[in-house]
Short mmCIF file of C-alpha atoms in Angstrom, two decimals:
data_model
loop_
_atom_site.label_atom_id
_atom_site.label_comp_id
_atom_site.label_asym_id
_atom_site.label_seq_id
_atom_site.Cartn_x
_atom_site.Cartn_y
_atom_site.Cartn_z
CA UNK A 1 13.21 17.54 -33.64
CA UNK A 2 15.65 15.95 -35.45
CA UNK A 3 18.96 18.10 -37.09
CA UNK A 4 20.50 17.10 -40.44
CA UNK A 5 23.10 19.02 -42.00
CA UNK A 6 22.77 18.38 -45.74
CA UNK A 7 25.46 21.29 -46.93
CA UNK A 8 29.17 21.46 -46.27
CA UNK A 9 31.64 24.20 -47.44
CA UNK A 10 33.43 20.97 -48.25
CA UNK A 11 31.76 20.46 -51.41
CA UNK A 12 33.02 23.79 -52.57
CA UNK A 13 36.88 23.26 -52.26
CA UNK A 14 36.13 19.72 -53.34
CA UNK A 15 33.94 19.28 -56.03
CA UNK A 16 34.11 15.80 -57.36
CA UNK A 17 36.08 15.14 -60.85
CA UNK A 18 36.15 11.59 -60.58
CA UNK A 19 34.26 8.56 -61.03
CA UNK A 20 31.64 7.52 -58.35
CA UNK A 21 33.63 4.61 -57.19
CA UNK A 22 37.25 6.56 -56.67
CA UNK A 23 34.79 10.11 -55.41
CA UNK A 24 33.18 7.95 -52.52
CA UNK A 25 36.89 6.30 -51.57
CA UNK A 26 38.51 10.09 -51.90
CA UNK A 27 36.26 11.40 -49.44
CA UNK A 28 36.29 8.23 -47.13
CA UNK A 29 40.23 8.72 -46.55
CA UNK A 30 39.39 12.20 -46.14
CA UNK A 31 37.05 11.60 -43.21
CA UNK A 32 39.71 9.13 -41.96
CA UNK A 33 42.69 12.04 -41.97
CA UNK A 34 40.20 14.74 -40.63
CA UNK A 35 38.56 12.53 -37.85
CA UNK A 36 41.82 11.39 -36.95
CA UNK A 37 43.39 15.02 -36.62
CA UNK A 38 40.52 15.95 -34.63
CA UNK A 39 40.79 13.34 -31.86
CA UNK A 40 45.05 14.18 -32.33
CA UNK A 41 44.07 17.24 -31.13
CA UNK A 42 41.71 16.55 -28.12
CA UNK A 43 44.16 14.00 -26.65
CA UNK A 44 46.97 16.15 -27.26
CA UNK A 45 45.14 18.63 -24.90
CA UNK A 46 44.56 16.55 -22.10
CA UNK A 47 48.49 15.11 -21.62
CA UNK A 48 50.31 18.24 -20.43
CA UNK A 49 48.72 18.22 -17.18
CA UNK A 50 50.81 14.49 -16.81
CA UNK A 51 54.49 16.08 -17.74
CA UNK A 52 53.86 19.27 -15.64
CA UNK A 53 53.17 17.64 -12.70
CA UNK A 54 56.85 16.93 -12.19
CA UNK A 55 57.11 20.62 -12.63
CA UNK A 56 54.73 21.72 -9.93
CA UNK A 57 56.56 19.44 -7.51
CA UNK A 58 60.09 18.92 -6.82
CA UNK A 59 63.08 18.31 -4.72
CA UNK A 60 64.55 22.06 -4.19
CA UNK A 61 67.35 21.48 -1.78
CA UNK A 62 69.54 20.78 -4.50
CA UNK A 63 68.99 24.13 -6.24
CA UNK A 64 70.15 27.45 -6.19
CA UNK A 65 67.57 30.18 -5.19
CA UNK A 66 67.17 33.35 -7.08
CA UNK A 67 69.13 36.58 -5.26
CA UNK A 68 65.64 38.09 -4.72
CA UNK A 69 64.24 35.42 -3.92
CA UNK A 70 61.54 35.76 -0.33
CA UNK A 71 61.67 32.12 1.27
CA UNK A 72 64.32 31.17 3.55
CA UNK A 73 67.04 29.30 3.11
CA UNK A 74 65.95 26.06 5.10
CA UNK A 75 63.11 25.95 2.75
CA UNK A 76 62.98 23.05 1.10
CA UNK A 77 59.78 23.68 -1.35
CA UNK A 78 60.74 27.24 -2.64
CA UNK A 79 60.38 26.14 -6.45
CA UNK A 80 57.63 24.22 -6.21
CA UNK A 81 53.90 25.88 -7.25
CA UNK A 82 51.83 26.35 -4.54
CA UNK A 83 49.08 24.77 -3.64
CA UNK A 84 51.00 21.83 -4.79
CA UNK A 85 54.24 22.74 -2.79
CA UNK A 86 52.76 21.08 0.35
CA UNK A 87 53.42 17.23 1.37
CA UNK A 88 50.21 16.24 0.16
CA UNK A 89 50.80 17.02 -3.18
CA UNK A 90 50.21 13.78 -4.96
CA UNK A 91 46.34 13.78 -3.41
CA UNK A 92 46.03 17.43 -4.89
CA UNK A 93 47.43 16.77 -8.43
CA UNK A 94 45.00 13.39 -8.32
CA UNK A 95 42.09 15.84 -7.19
CA UNK A 96 43.30 18.08 -10.79
CA UNK A 97 42.98 15.14 -12.70
CA UNK A 98 39.89 13.54 -11.19
CA UNK A 99 37.96 17.06 -11.61
CA UNK A 100 38.49 16.55 -15.65
CA UNK A 101 37.70 12.75 -15.70
CA UNK A 102 34.98 12.88 -13.49
CA UNK A 103 33.61 16.12 -15.86
CA UNK A 104 34.53 13.72 -18.61
CA UNK A 105 32.66 10.54 -17.70
CA UNK A 106 29.32 12.41 -16.62
CA UNK A 107 29.31 14.50 -19.55
CA UNK A 108 29.77 11.36 -21.86
CA UNK A 109 26.66 10.15 -21.38
CA UNK A 110 24.70 13.17 -22.00
CA UNK A 111 27.05 13.99 -25.08
CA UNK A 112 25.69 10.88 -27.42
CA UNK A 113 22.25 12.14 -26.95
CA UNK A 114 23.10 15.53 -28.15
CA UNK A 115 25.58 13.80 -30.84
CA UNK A 116 22.61 11.95 -32.79
CA UNK A 117 20.48 14.88 -32.24
CA UNK A 118 22.85 18.14 -33.58
CA UNK A 119 24.61 18.59 -36.78
CA UNK A 120 27.98 17.33 -35.79
CA UNK A 121 30.05 19.84 -37.81
CA UNK A 122 28.80 22.82 -35.02
CA UNK A 123 28.86 19.85 -32.20
CA UNK A 124 32.59 19.41 -32.86
CA UNK A 125 33.02 22.61 -34.03
CA UNK A 126 32.18 24.31 -30.59
CA UNK A 127 33.54 21.38 -28.61
CA UNK A 128 37.14 22.19 -29.85
CA UNK A 129 37.00 25.78 -29.60
CA UNK A 130 35.86 25.45 -26.15
CA UNK A 131 38.18 22.82 -25.05
CA UNK A 132 41.02 24.85 -26.60
CA UNK A 133 40.58 27.86 -24.76
CA UNK A 134 40.15 26.05 -20.98
CA UNK A 135 43.32 24.17 -21.98
CA UNK A 136 45.06 27.13 -22.44
CA UNK A 137 43.02 28.99 -19.14
CA UNK A 138 45.04 25.97 -17.14
CA UNK A 139 48.63 27.30 -18.99
CA UNK A 140 48.07 31.23 -18.29
CA UNK A 141 46.97 30.48 -14.05
CA UNK A 142 51.29 30.59 -14.75
CA UNK A 143 51.67 33.77 -16.14
CA UNK A 144 48.29 35.80 -14.35
CA UNK A 145 50.40 33.82 -11.17
CA UNK A 146 47.20 32.15 -9.56
CA UNK A 147 47.86 29.54 -6.90
CA UNK A 148 44.21 28.75 -5.90
CA UNK A 149 43.51 24.84 -6.29
CA UNK A 150 39.92 25.95 -7.08
CA UNK A 151 41.12 27.51 -10.05
CA UNK A 152 42.75 24.26 -11.50
CA UNK A 153 39.59 22.16 -10.76
CA UNK A 154 36.96 24.30 -12.00
CA UNK A 155 39.02 24.84 -15.60
CA UNK A 156 39.93 20.81 -15.41
CA UNK A 157 35.54 20.31 -14.99
CA UNK A 158 34.64 22.51 -17.85
CA UNK A 159 37.25 21.34 -19.58
CA UNK A 160 35.99 17.64 -19.02
CA UNK A 161 32.92 18.18 -20.29
CA UNK A 162 33.49 19.87 -23.25
CA UNK A 163 35.46 17.08 -24.42
CA UNK A 164 32.88 15.00 -24.38
CA UNK A 165 31.92 16.15 -27.70
CA UNK A 166 34.60 14.58 -29.48
CA UNK A 167 34.45 10.78 -29.16
CA UNK A 168 31.02 9.85 -29.93
CA UNK A 169 31.10 12.38 -32.83
CA UNK A 170 34.03 11.47 -34.51
CA UNK A 171 33.12 7.17 -34.34
CA UNK A 172 29.39 8.52 -35.30
CA UNK A 173 31.11 9.69 -38.38
CA UNK A 174 33.10 7.31 -39.14
CA UNK A 175 30.28 4.98 -38.86
CA UNK A 176 28.21 6.84 -41.02
CA UNK A 177 31.28 6.24 -43.75
CA UNK A 178 32.02 2.66 -43.72
CA UNK A 179 30.83 -0.71 -43.52
CA UNK A 180 31.38 -3.25 -41.36
CA UNK A 181 33.86 -5.26 -43.34
CA UNK A 182 37.80 -4.97 -42.47
CA UNK A 183 36.24 -2.41 -39.22
CA UNK A 184 38.45 -3.93 -37.06
CA UNK A 185 41.90 -2.72 -38.96
CA UNK A 186 40.49 0.58 -40.43
CA UNK A 187 39.52 1.71 -36.80
CA UNK A 188 42.82 0.20 -35.34
CA UNK A 189 45.13 2.16 -37.45
CA UNK A 190 42.50 5.73 -37.21
CA UNK A 191 42.38 5.11 -33.58
CA UNK A 192 46.32 5.36 -33.36
CA UNK A 193 45.15 9.03 -33.33
CA UNK A 194 44.74 8.64 -29.43
CA UNK A 195 48.56 7.70 -28.42
CA UNK A 196 49.29 10.36 -31.44
CA UNK A 197 48.07 12.72 -29.60
CA UNK A 198 49.53 11.63 -26.47
CA UNK A 199 52.47 11.55 -28.09
CA UNK A 200 52.62 15.10 -29.23
CA UNK A 201 51.37 16.43 -26.12
CA UNK A 202 53.94 15.04 -24.05
CA UNK A 203 56.69 16.50 -26.90
CA UNK A 204 55.08 20.03 -26.66
CA UNK A 205 54.75 19.97 -22.79
CA UNK A 206 58.45 19.05 -22.95
CA UNK A 207 59.76 21.90 -24.25
CA UNK A 208 58.48 24.46 -21.76
CA UNK A 209 57.84 22.08 -18.55
CA UNK A 210 61.03 23.29 -17.29
CA UNK A 211 61.31 27.11 -17.95
CA UNK A 212 57.84 28.75 -18.88
CA UNK A 213 55.60 25.86 -18.06
CA UNK A 214 52.20 27.63 -18.85
CA UNK A 215 52.93 27.55 -22.69
CA UNK A 216 52.73 23.48 -22.06
CA UNK A 217 49.29 24.81 -22.18
CA UNK A 218 48.56 27.36 -24.09
CA UNK A 219 50.69 26.17 -27.14
CA UNK A 220 48.55 22.57 -27.48
CA UNK A 221 45.17 24.65 -26.61
CA UNK A 222 45.60 27.16 -29.77
CA UNK A 223 45.95 24.27 -32.26
CA UNK A 224 42.87 22.39 -30.97
CA UNK A 225 41.28 25.94 -31.22
CA UNK A 226 42.48 26.00 -34.96
CA UNK A 227 41.44 22.42 -35.70
CA UNK A 228 37.84 23.29 -34.97
CA UNK A 229 37.53 26.55 -37.32
CA UNK A 230 39.46 23.91 -39.81
CA UNK A 231 36.52 21.28 -39.00
CA UNK A 232 33.57 23.67 -39.24
CA UNK A 233 35.00 23.99 -43.08
CA UNK A 234 36.02 20.79 -44.49
CA UNK A 235 33.81 18.64 -42.17
CA UNK A 236 31.08 16.53 -43.54
CA UNK A 237 29.23 14.34 -41.75
CA UNK A 238 27.22 12.05 -44.25
CA UNK A 239 28.22 10.92 -47.28
CA UNK A 240 24.75 11.27 -48.66
CA UNK A 241 26.04 15.05 -48.13
CA UNK A 242 28.43 14.94 -51.11
CA UNK A 243 25.93 12.74 -53.00
CA UNK A 244 27.87 9.36 -52.07
CA UNK A 245 25.86 6.36 -51.10
CA UNK A 246 26.07 5.19 -47.46
CA UNK A 247 27.72 2.26 -46.69
CA UNK A 248 25.79 -1.27 -46.24
CA UNK A 249 26.78 -1.80 -42.94
CA UNK A 250 24.46 -5.75 -42.72
CA UNK A 251 23.47 -8.49 -45.35
CA UNK A 252 25.43 -10.26 -48.05
CA UNK A 253 28.13 -12.79 -46.75
CA UNK A 254 28.22 -10.66 -43.50
CA UNK A 255 25.04 -12.28 -42.45
CA UNK A 256 26.13 -15.86 -42.87
CA UNK A 257 28.90 -15.26 -40.19
CA UNK A 258 27.04 -12.72 -37.97
CA UNK A 259 26.92 -14.68 -34.82
CA UNK A 260 30.89 -15.04 -35.26
CA UNK A 261 31.33 -11.40 -35.72
CA UNK A 262 28.96 -9.18 -33.52
CA UNK A 263 29.98 -9.21 -30.07
CA UNK A 264 27.74 -11.00 -27.87
CA UNK A 265 25.40 -12.21 -30.63
CA UNK A 266 23.69 -15.16 -30.17
CA UNK A 267 20.16 -16.30 -28.71
CA UNK A 268 18.85 -13.11 -27.06
CA UNK A 269 15.81 -12.94 -28.81
CA UNK A 270 13.97 -11.53 -25.76
CA UNK A 271 16.28 -8.64 -25.34
CA UNK A 272 16.03 -8.31 -29.42
CA UNK A 273 12.14 -7.29 -29.54
CA UNK A 274 12.92 -5.17 -26.03
CA UNK A 275 15.08 -3.25 -28.54
CA UNK A 276 13.09 -3.48 -31.12
CA UNK A 277 10.35 -1.67 -29.48
CA UNK A 278 12.86 0.79 -28.36
CA UNK A 279 13.81 1.59 -31.72
CA UNK A 280 11.08 3.20 -34.46
CA UNK A 281 12.07 3.52 -37.95
CA UNK A 282 9.71 4.96 -40.85
CA UNK A 283 8.89 2.74 -43.68
CA UNK A 284 9.71 5.22 -46.03
CA UNK A 285 12.69 5.38 -47.72
CA UNK A 286 13.46 8.96 -47.58
CA UNK A 287 12.07 9.32 -43.63
CA UNK A 288 15.15 9.09 -40.77
CA UNK A 289 14.68 6.69 -38.09
CA UNK A 290 13.90 8.07 -34.73
CA UNK A 291 17.15 8.33 -32.26
CA UNK A 292 17.23 5.40 -29.72
CA UNK A 293 16.69 6.02 -26.25
CA UNK A 294 19.28 5.51 -22.97
CA UNK A 295 17.73 2.06 -21.70
CA UNK A 296 17.45 0.95 -25.80
CA UNK A 297 20.77 0.97 -26.71
CA UNK A 298 21.39 -0.75 -23.34
CA UNK A 299 19.41 -3.93 -24.87
CA UNK A 300 21.65 -4.32 -27.37
CA UNK A 301 23.56 -7.50 -26.82
CA UNK A 302 27.09 -7.16 -25.17
CA UNK A 303 26.39 -3.52 -24.72
CA UNK A 304 27.19 -3.72 -20.98
CA UNK A 305 29.49 -6.87 -20.78
CA UNK A 306 32.14 -4.16 -23.48
CA UNK A 307 31.37 -1.32 -21.39
CA UNK A 308 32.08 -2.90 -17.70
CA UNK A 309 35.11 -4.49 -19.19
CA UNK A 310 35.76 -0.66 -20.87
CA UNK A 311 35.65 0.72 -17.12
CA UNK A 312 38.77 -1.28 -16.05
CA UNK A 313 40.67 -1.15 -19.07
CA UNK A 314 40.71 2.06 -19.33
CA UNK A 315 41.19 2.40 -15.76
CA UNK A 316 44.51 1.30 -16.53
CA UNK A 317 45.53 2.79 -19.27
CA UNK A 318 44.52 6.34 -18.01
CA UNK A 319 46.85 5.70 -14.79
CA UNK A 320 49.65 5.42 -16.66
CA UNK A 321 48.21 8.34 -19.01
CA UNK A 322 48.43 10.68 -15.96
CA UNK A 323 50.79 9.09 -13.70
CA UNK A 324 53.63 7.33 -15.93
CA UNK A 325 55.77 10.59 -16.00
CA UNK A 326 55.76 11.54 -12.18
CA UNK A 327 56.62 7.58 -11.83
CA UNK A 328 59.27 7.63 -13.82
CA UNK A 329 60.48 10.99 -12.73
CA UNK A 330 60.10 9.97 -8.69
CA UNK A 331 61.88 5.96 -9.51
CA UNK A 332 64.29 6.59 -12.50
CA UNK A 333 65.20 10.23 -11.27
CA UNK A 334 65.42 11.62 -14.92
CA UNK A 335 64.58 15.19 -15.26
CA UNK A 336 60.88 16.41 -16.29
CA UNK A 337 61.44 16.40 -19.59
CA UNK A 338 63.41 13.11 -19.98
CA UNK A 339 60.72 11.65 -18.31
CA UNK A 340 57.86 13.27 -19.86
CA UNK A 341 60.27 11.77 -23.54
CA UNK A 342 60.53 8.56 -21.82
CA UNK A 343 56.67 8.09 -21.67
CA UNK A 344 55.81 8.10 -24.90
CA UNK A 345 57.46 5.05 -25.57
CA UNK A 346 53.52 3.63 -23.71
CA UNK A 347 51.73 5.80 -26.31
CA UNK A 348 53.96 4.14 -29.10
CA UNK A 349 53.57 0.93 -28.18
CA UNK A 350 49.68 1.57 -27.78
CA UNK A 351 49.48 2.29 -31.55
CA UNK A 352 50.84 -1.01 -32.58
CA UNK A 353 48.34 -3.08 -30.16
CA UNK A 354 45.83 -1.51 -31.68
CA UNK A 355 46.42 -1.90 -34.88
CA UNK A 356 47.40 -6.19 -33.59
CA UNK A 357 44.11 -5.71 -31.89
CA UNK A 358 41.91 -4.61 -34.70
CA UNK A 359 43.77 -7.04 -37.64
CA UNK A 360 43.28 -9.95 -35.13
CA UNK A 361 39.94 -9.47 -34.41
CA UNK A 362 38.73 -9.17 -38.66
CA UNK A 363 40.84 -12.25 -38.89
CA UNK A 364 39.25 -14.29 -36.39
CA UNK A 365 35.61 -12.80 -35.82
CA UNK A 366 36.62 -12.60 -32.25
CA UNK A 367 36.62 -9.12 -30.94
CA UNK A 368 35.79 -10.37 -27.16
CA UNK A 369 38.56 -13.34 -27.21
CA UNK A 370 41.32 -10.47 -28.90
CA UNK A 371 40.72 -8.46 -25.70
CA UNK A 372 40.66 -11.18 -23.15
CA UNK A 373 44.45 -12.70 -24.54
CA UNK A 374 45.67 -9.19 -24.43
CA UNK A 375 44.92 -8.40 -21.10
CA UNK A 376 45.75 -11.81 -19.53
CA UNK A 377 49.52 -11.11 -21.00
CA UNK A 378 48.88 -7.70 -19.71
CA UNK A 379 48.89 -8.35 -16.16
CA UNK A 380 52.57 -10.13 -15.78
CA UNK A 381 53.84 -7.78 -18.57
CA UNK A 382 53.25 -4.83 -15.84
CA UNK A 383 54.52 -6.71 -12.57
CA UNK A 384 57.83 -7.54 -14.33
CA UNK A 385 57.69 -3.78 -15.85
CA UNK A 386 57.47 -2.73 -11.83
CA UNK A 387 60.27 -4.95 -10.80
CA UNK A 388 62.99 -5.22 -13.24
CA UNK A 389 61.95 -2.62 -15.87
CA UNK A 390 64.21 0.08 -14.18
CA UNK A 391 66.98 -1.85 -14.10
CA UNK A 392 67.88 -0.60 -17.82
CA UNK A 393 67.21 2.23 -20.08
CA UNK A 394 67.31 -0.80 -22.98
CA UNK A 395 64.67 -3.30 -20.82
CA UNK A 396 62.48 0.08 -20.31
CA UNK A 397 61.97 1.17 -23.58
CA UNK A 398 61.32 -2.50 -24.59
CA UNK A 399 59.07 -3.27 -21.58
CA UNK A 400 56.77 0.69 -22.10
CA UNK A 401 56.44 -0.84 -25.39
CA UNK A 402 54.99 -4.43 -24.97
CA UNK A 403 53.10 -2.65 -21.68
CA UNK A 404 51.76 -0.08 -24.12
CA UNK A 405 50.95 -2.56 -26.91
CA UNK A 406 48.78 -5.10 -24.77
CA UNK A 407 47.26 -2.56 -21.85
CA UNK A 408 45.90 0.20 -25.09
CA UNK A 409 44.92 -2.92 -27.85
CA UNK A 410 41.93 -3.81 -25.61
CA UNK A 411 41.00 -0.41 -24.97
CA UNK A 412 41.39 1.13 -28.72
CA UNK A 413 39.24 -1.90 -29.86
CA UNK A 414 36.03 -1.72 -27.76
CA UNK A 415 36.15 2.17 -28.12
CA UNK A 416 36.62 1.69 -31.94
CA UNK A 417 35.57 -1.23 -33.60
CA UNK A 418 33.44 -2.79 -30.72
CA UNK A 419 31.24 0.82 -30.40
CA UNK A 420 31.09 0.54 -34.03
CA UNK A 421 29.57 -2.82 -34.34
CA UNK A 422 27.20 -2.78 -31.52
CA UNK A 423 25.96 0.89 -32.93
CA UNK A 424 25.22 -0.85 -36.24
CA UNK A 425 23.81 -4.48 -34.53
CA UNK A 426 21.29 -6.71 -36.95
CA UNK A 427 18.82 -6.10 -34.21
CA UNK A 428 18.86 -2.46 -34.75
CA UNK A 429 17.76 -3.21 -38.49
CA UNK A 430 19.65 -0.04 -40.28
CA UNK A 431 18.90 2.42 -37.87
CA UNK A 432 22.34 3.90 -37.72
CA UNK A 433 21.10 6.68 -34.92
CA UNK A 434 22.46 4.19 -31.95
CA UNK A 435 25.54 4.75 -33.27
CA UNK A 436 26.51 7.99 -31.03
CA UNK A 437 24.31 7.08 -27.68
CA UNK A 438 25.74 3.15 -27.91
CA UNK A 439 29.40 4.92 -28.30
CA UNK A 440 28.92 7.41 -25.16
CA UNK A 441 27.43 4.39 -23.06
CA UNK A 442 30.31 2.64 -23.50
CA UNK A 443 32.68 5.13 -23.32
CA UNK A 444 31.34 6.65 -20.86
CA UNK A 445 31.14 3.83 -18.69
CA UNK A 446 34.74 3.58 -19.21
CA UNK A 447 35.60 7.40 -18.01
CA UNK A 448 34.58 6.09 -15.16
CA UNK A 449 37.44 3.48 -15.07
CA UNK A 450 39.41 6.39 -16.25
CA UNK A 451 38.40 8.66 -13.24
CA UNK A 452 39.12 6.28 -10.86
CA UNK A 453 42.59 5.00 -11.94
CA UNK A 454 44.14 8.37 -11.38
CA UNK A 455 42.71 9.07 -8.22
CA UNK A 456 43.25 5.59 -6.66
CA UNK A 457 46.91 6.25 -7.98
CA UNK A 458 47.12 9.27 -6.15
CA UNK A 459 45.74 8.24 -3.15
CA UNK A 460 47.94 5.13 -3.11
CA UNK A 461 51.35 5.92 -4.51
CA UNK A 462 52.25 7.28 -0.98
CA UNK A 463 52.46 3.65 0.24
CA UNK A 464 54.33 2.81 -2.43
CA UNK A 465 54.61 2.29 -6.36
CA UNK A 466 54.38 -1.79 -6.06
CA UNK A 467 50.99 -0.86 -4.66
CA UNK A 468 49.80 1.04 -7.47
CA UNK A 469 50.78 -1.79 -10.21
CA UNK A 470 49.32 -4.37 -7.60
CA UNK A 471 45.80 -2.13 -8.17
CA UNK A 472 46.35 -1.74 -12.10
CA UNK A 473 46.69 -5.80 -12.43
CA UNK A 474 43.90 -6.20 -10.31
CA UNK A 475 41.86 -4.03 -12.48
CA UNK A 476 43.25 -5.80 -15.75
CA UNK A 477 42.29 -9.17 -14.18
CA UNK A 478 38.56 -8.29 -13.43
CA UNK A 479 38.65 -6.98 -17.39
CA UNK A 480 39.02 -9.91 -18.46
CA UNK A 481 36.91 -11.89 -16.61
CA UNK A 482 34.04 -9.61 -17.53
CA UNK A 483 35.04 -11.07 -21.28
CA UNK A 484 34.29 -14.38 -20.34
CA UNK A 485 30.94 -14.60 -21.30
CA UNK A 486 31.02 -13.32 -24.87
CA UNK A 487 34.23 -15.45 -25.34
CA UNK A 488 32.24 -18.53 -24.73
CA UNK A 489 30.01 -17.49 -27.33
CA UNK A 490 32.72 -16.55 -29.75
CA UNK A 491 34.26 -19.79 -28.73
CA UNK A 492 30.88 -22.22 -29.78
CA UNK A 493 30.33 -19.45 -33.07
CA UNK A 494 33.84 -20.71 -33.97
CA UNK A 495 33.03 -24.67 -33.54
CA UNK A 496 29.50 -24.31 -35.37
CA UNK A 497 31.75 -22.52 -38.02
CA UNK A 498 34.09 -25.11 -38.06
CA UNK A 499 31.41 -27.92 -38.29
CA UNK A 500 29.67 -26.52 -41.04
CA UNK A 501 33.00 -26.24 -42.95
CA UNK A 502 33.77 -30.28 -42.41
CA UNK A 503 29.91 -30.74 -43.38
CA UNK A 504 30.62 -29.01 -46.67
CA UNK A 505 33.55 -30.87 -47.76
CA UNK A 506 32.05 -34.12 -46.54
CA UNK A 507 29.13 -33.10 -48.62
CA UNK A 508 31.53 -32.10 -51.70
CA UNK A 509 33.83 -35.54 -51.36
CA UNK A 510 30.56 -38.04 -51.73
CA UNK A 511 29.03 -35.32 -54.65
CA UNK A 512 32.41 -36.50 -56.40
#
């Protein structure tokens, strides 16, 4: 059964009072803003755990015990939070991270299917309210004096599952409102919500991390739940819901450069024939196209390559997300708050990297090549950051910004513009119903890497942080290699375009 919400309360609060052109652009700006805020809240609620880690286990030998403390004077773990007061605390913290990330990866493959079949306004509202609840429950463990590992793992599993409602929904909504032209730049700017959410999560968590760290979770959880209520009243899924015309995903000049602009496009006739049989559309204009199947979405050219690339790119990004504050805390010996604040520079660089990646890929019509070049540059920069990045605060700031841009740039481009391109691929013949499923497949595969990265970091870090960085560099190189076929096709497309341009110039010269 196909559901579609045809009315939204936002129509009551924002009645059109201008021309149709101005009205459409006003609504587009509003959709970008509300979806930006929605996913900022999702990421804000994920970040506090990375800041609080350094508070759950620290060196207590230089601290003064409270008078009424029952621990032995020789106990160097009295200030830690059980069960993370043990020597294997890194593995335990890694298990808590992995509980969220594995649940997120598994749930993401299912979430896109639900996202295509349920009203996104209800779907997002429920997801944000539940996400706010589970994030707050993590913090309430402090006030309820809970020291059982299973509690933190169970809450993280539930939170990981409900957070999968966010990404397919917001990308689908933006794809419904915006055509393909300049999509990379628009989504590059819009995708900064990931880094903005991480920054806000770090700063908010840092306020209370040294005192009542439970508030580091409760406050972001409450903000996320409030944003869920705002979503219910103001979210608009389709342009048609407010009387606006839908965007044109293909046609016109874009069709003439389709081989250069569509990732992985080219002579894929067999795959596209298989895809066409998996997607059925009614010939009547008023009828809604059928949602695409999971395997039908895999037949879209470029989906598999970009999904596997994102697996390794997200492995690197999420290892920084969850372990960078602890790395700074252990290596530079900053306080928990200072480590969290300094780690936000990685996300600031990520904002710049996402925008640059979108701008360059729009200009060159080369999504895969843009990602590949940034991944190639990221590998030596991570190596240098580990060896010389901690020699001074100025060097550390500069290298964190550069690493953030090069690591998060490809990640941002693949999860936004590339996902939207593939979800509205020409082989779908106008059926944009595939967008949510394609987005879920790409981000779900990437989330497997997001789960593996922090887990491997927790297992490898006891052997030395150098080995963690070697693991990250290896993953970065693998991500680059997976794009080789698509980069080659984009180069061929550029050569063909140059040949056509030269042929046109020669023809004009002879005509004169």
